[in-house]
């Protein structure tokens, strides 16, 4: 299903095309183009997907690129307005990942690595500090700890 929030209520949309039902996909909004990007997720049996979908409020379009992040789910995706790129950080391909990918006008590129492998985390752009803030709440059987990692440009 595709739903849109208009600031007051949710409205179901009926696009001609749409991604398949999935779990653990990540979405982010590009305000400069007024589009939403959906990346990854798993369609069944925790097999990660690497599909990139874009929505403009009317329809979904699957975008393909010569290079793309490996399949994953429970990843994070955010928009970096300073460099006009989407950023995908880590996630899981059954085991936690540690890679950072960016999607810009020329396609996907590997940007770097996180300090540790992670999944089920969140990332958000901090406009006051001008960096991406990554929050990872890792459940550890011996040491429960919360980590905040600045993913530097």
CSV table of C-alpha atoms in Angstrom, one decimal:
chain,number,residue,atom,x,y,z
A,1,UNK,CA,0.0,0.0,0.0
A,2,UNK,CA,1.1,3.6,-0.6
A,3,UNK,CA,-0.2,6.2,1.8
A,4,UNK,CA,0.5,10.0,1.8
A,5,UNK,CA,0.3,12.4,4.8
A,6,UNK,CA,-1.0,15.8,3.9
A,7,UNK,CA,-0.4,17.4,7.2
A,8,UNK,CA,-3.8,16.6,8.6
A,9,UNK,CA,-4.6,13.1,7.7
A,10,UNK,CA,-3.4,10.0,5.8
A,11,UNK,CA,-4.7,9.3,2.3
A,12,UNK,CA,-4.3,6.1,0.4
A,13,UNK,CA,-2.8,6.5,-3.0
A,14,UNK,CA,-3.3,4.0,-5.9
A,15,UNK,CA,-0.2,4.3,-8.1
A,16,UNK,CA,0.1,2.3,-11.3
A,17,UNK,CA,3.4,0.9,-10.1
A,18,UNK,CA,4.7,0.1,-6.6
A,19,UNK,CA,7.4,-1.9,-4.8
A,20,UNK,CA,6.5,-5.3,-3.6
A,21,UNK,CA,5.5,-5.8,0.0
A,22,UNK,CA,8.7,-5.8,2.1
A,23,UNK,CA,10.0,-5.7,5.7
A,24,UNK,CA,12.9,-3.6,6.9
A,25,UNK,CA,13.2,-1.2,3.9
A,26,UNK,CA,14.3,2.4,4.5
A,27,UNK,CA,12.8,5.6,3.2
A,28,UNK,CA,13.8,9.2,3.0
A,29,UNK,CA,12.5,12.4,1.4
A,30,UNK,CA,14.4,14.7,-1.0
A,31,UNK,CA,12.7,18.1,-0.5
A,32,UNK,CA,14.6,19.7,-3.4
A,33,UNK,CA,12.9,17.3,-5.9
A,34,UNK,CA,9.8,16.5,-3.7
A,35,UNK,CA,10.5,12.8,-4.0
A,36,UNK,CA,10.7,9.9,-1.7
A,37,UNK,CA,13.3,7.1,-2.0
A,38,UNK,CA,12.8,3.6,-0.8
A,39,UNK,CA,15.8,1.3,-0.6
A,40,UNK,CA,16.3,-2.4,0.4
A,41,UNK,CA,14.2,-4.4,2.7
A,42,UNK,CA,13.4,-8.1,2.5
A,43,UNK,CA,10.6,-9.6,0.5
A,44,UNK,CA,10.6,-13.1,2.1
A,45,UNK,CA,12.7,-15.3,4.3
A,46,UNK,CA,15.0,-12.5,5.3
A,47,UNK,CA,16.7,-12.4,1.9
A,48,UNK,CA,17.8,-8.7,1.5
A,49,UNK,CA,16.8,-6.7,-1.5
A,50,UNK,CA,18.9,-4.0,-3.2
A,51,UNK,CA,16.1,-2.4,-5.2
A,52,UNK,CA,15.9,1.4,-5.4
A,53,UNK,CA,12.4,2.9,-5.8
A,54,UNK,CA,11.4,6.6,-6.1
A,55,UNK,CA,8.0,8.1,-5.6
A,56,UNK,CA,6.7,11.5,-6.7
A,57,UNK,CA,3.3,11.4,-5.1
A,58,UNK,CA,1.6,10.0,-8.2
A,59,UNK,CA,3.6,6.8,-9.0
A,60,UNK,CA,6.6,4.7,-8.1
A,61,UNK,CA,9.5,4.2,-10.5
A,62,UNK,CA,12.2,1.5,-10.0
A,63,UNK,CA,15.6,3.0,-10.6
A,64,UNK,CA,18.5,0.9,-11.7
A,65,UNK,CA,22.2,1.7,-11.6
A,66,UNK,CA,25.4,-0.1,-12.8
A,67,UNK,CA,26.6,-0.1,-9.2
A,68,UNK,CA,24.4,-0.4,-6.1
A,69,UNK,CA,24.8,-1.4,-2.4
A,70,UNK,CA,24.5,-5.1,-1.8
A,71,UNK,CA,21.1,-6.4,-0.7
A,72,UNK,CA,20.1,-5.5,2.9
A,73,UNK,CA,17.3,-4.8,5.3
A,74,UNK,CA,16.9,-3.0,8.7
A,75,UNK,CA,19.2,-0.3,7.3
A,76,UNK,CA,19.0,3.5,7.6
A,77,UNK,CA,18.5,6.0,4.8
A,78,UNK,CA,18.6,9.8,5.1
A,79,UNK,CA,18.9,12.8,2.9
A,80,UNK,CA,22.1,15.0,3.1
A,81,UNK,CA,21.0,18.5,1.9
A,82,UNK,CA,24.5,19.9,1.9
A,83,UNK,CA,25.7,17.5,-0.8
A,84,UNK,CA,22.3,16.6,-2.3
A,85,UNK,CA,22.7,12.9,-1.8
A,86,UNK,CA,20.9,10.1,-0.1
A,87,UNK,CA,23.0,8.1,2.4
A,88,UNK,CA,22.5,4.4,3.2
A,89,UNK,CA,24.3,3.3,6.4
A,90,UNK,CA,25.0,-0.4,7.2
A,91,UNK,CA,22.0,-2.7,7.8
A,92,UNK,CA,21.8,-6.5,7.7
A,93,UNK,CA,22.4,-9.1,5.0
A,94,UNK,CA,21.6,-11.7,7.6
A,95,UNK,CA,24.7,-10.5,9.5
A,96,UNK,CA,25.3,-6.8,10.4
A,97,UNK,CA,27.0,-4.6,7.8
A,98,UNK,CA,29.4,-1.6,8.2
A,99,UNK,CA,29.3,0.1,4.8
A,100,UNK,CA,28.1,3.6,3.9
A,101,UNK,CA,26.7,4.3,0.4
A,102,UNK,CA,25.6,7.5,-1.3
A,103,UNK,CA,23.1,8.0,-4.1
A,104,UNK,CA,23.7,11.2,-6.1
A,105,UNK,CA,22.8,12.3,-9.6
A,106,UNK,CA,25.4,9.9,-11.1
A,107,UNK,CA,24.3,6.9,-9.2
A,108,UNK,CA,25.4,4.9,-6.1
A,109,UNK,CA,28.9,5.0,-4.7
A,110,UNK,CA,30.6,3.4,-1.7
A,111,UNK,CA,31.5,6.3,0.7
A,112,UNK,CA,33.2,4.5,3.6
A,113,UNK,CA,32.7,2.3,6.6
A,114,UNK,CA,31.1,2.7,10.0
A,115,UNK,CA,33.2,2.2,13.1
A,116,UNK,CA,31.4,-1.1,13.7
A,117,UNK,CA,28.9,-3.4,12.1
A,118,UNK,CA,25.3,-2.4,12.8
A,119,UNK,CA,21.7,-3.0,12.0
A,120,UNK,CA,18.2,-1.7,13.1
A,121,UNK,CA,19.7,1.8,13.7
A,122,UNK,CA,18.5,5.3,12.8
A,123,UNK,CA,20.2,8.2,11.0
A,124,UNK,CA,19.1,11.8,10.7
A,125,UNK,CA,20.6,15.0,9.3
A,126,UNK,CA,21.4,17.6,11.9
A,127,UNK,CA,21.2,21.0,10.2
A,128,UNK,CA,22.6,22.9,13.2
A,129,UNK,CA,25.7,20.8,13.5
A,130,UNK,CA,25.9,20.1,9.7
A,131,UNK,CA,26.5,16.4,10.0
A,132,UNK,CA,24.7,13.1,9.9
A,133,UNK,CA,23.9,11.7,13.3
A,134,UNK,CA,23.7,8.0,13.6
A,135,UNK,CA,22.1,6.4,16.7
A,136,UNK,CA,22.6,2.7,17.4
A,137,UNK,CA,21.0,1.0,20.3
A,138,UNK,CA,22.8,-2.3,20.5
A,139,UNK,CA,21.7,-5.1,22.7
A,140,UNK,CA,24.7,-6.8,24.1
A,141,UNK,CA,24.3,-9.8,26.4
A,142,UNK,CA,27.2,-8.7,28.7
A,143,UNK,CA,27.2,-4.9,28.2
A,144,UNK,CA,24.1,-3.0,27.2
A,145,UNK,CA,25.2,0.3,25.7
A,146,UNK,CA,23.9,3.1,23.6
A,147,UNK,CA,26.1,4.6,21.0
A,148,UNK,CA,25.9,7.9,19.0
A,149,UNK,CA,28.2,8.1,16.0
A,150,UNK,CA,28.9,11.1,14.0
A,151,UNK,CA,29.3,10.0,10.3
A,152,UNK,CA,31.6,12.7,9.1
A,153,UNK,CA,31.7,14.1,5.6
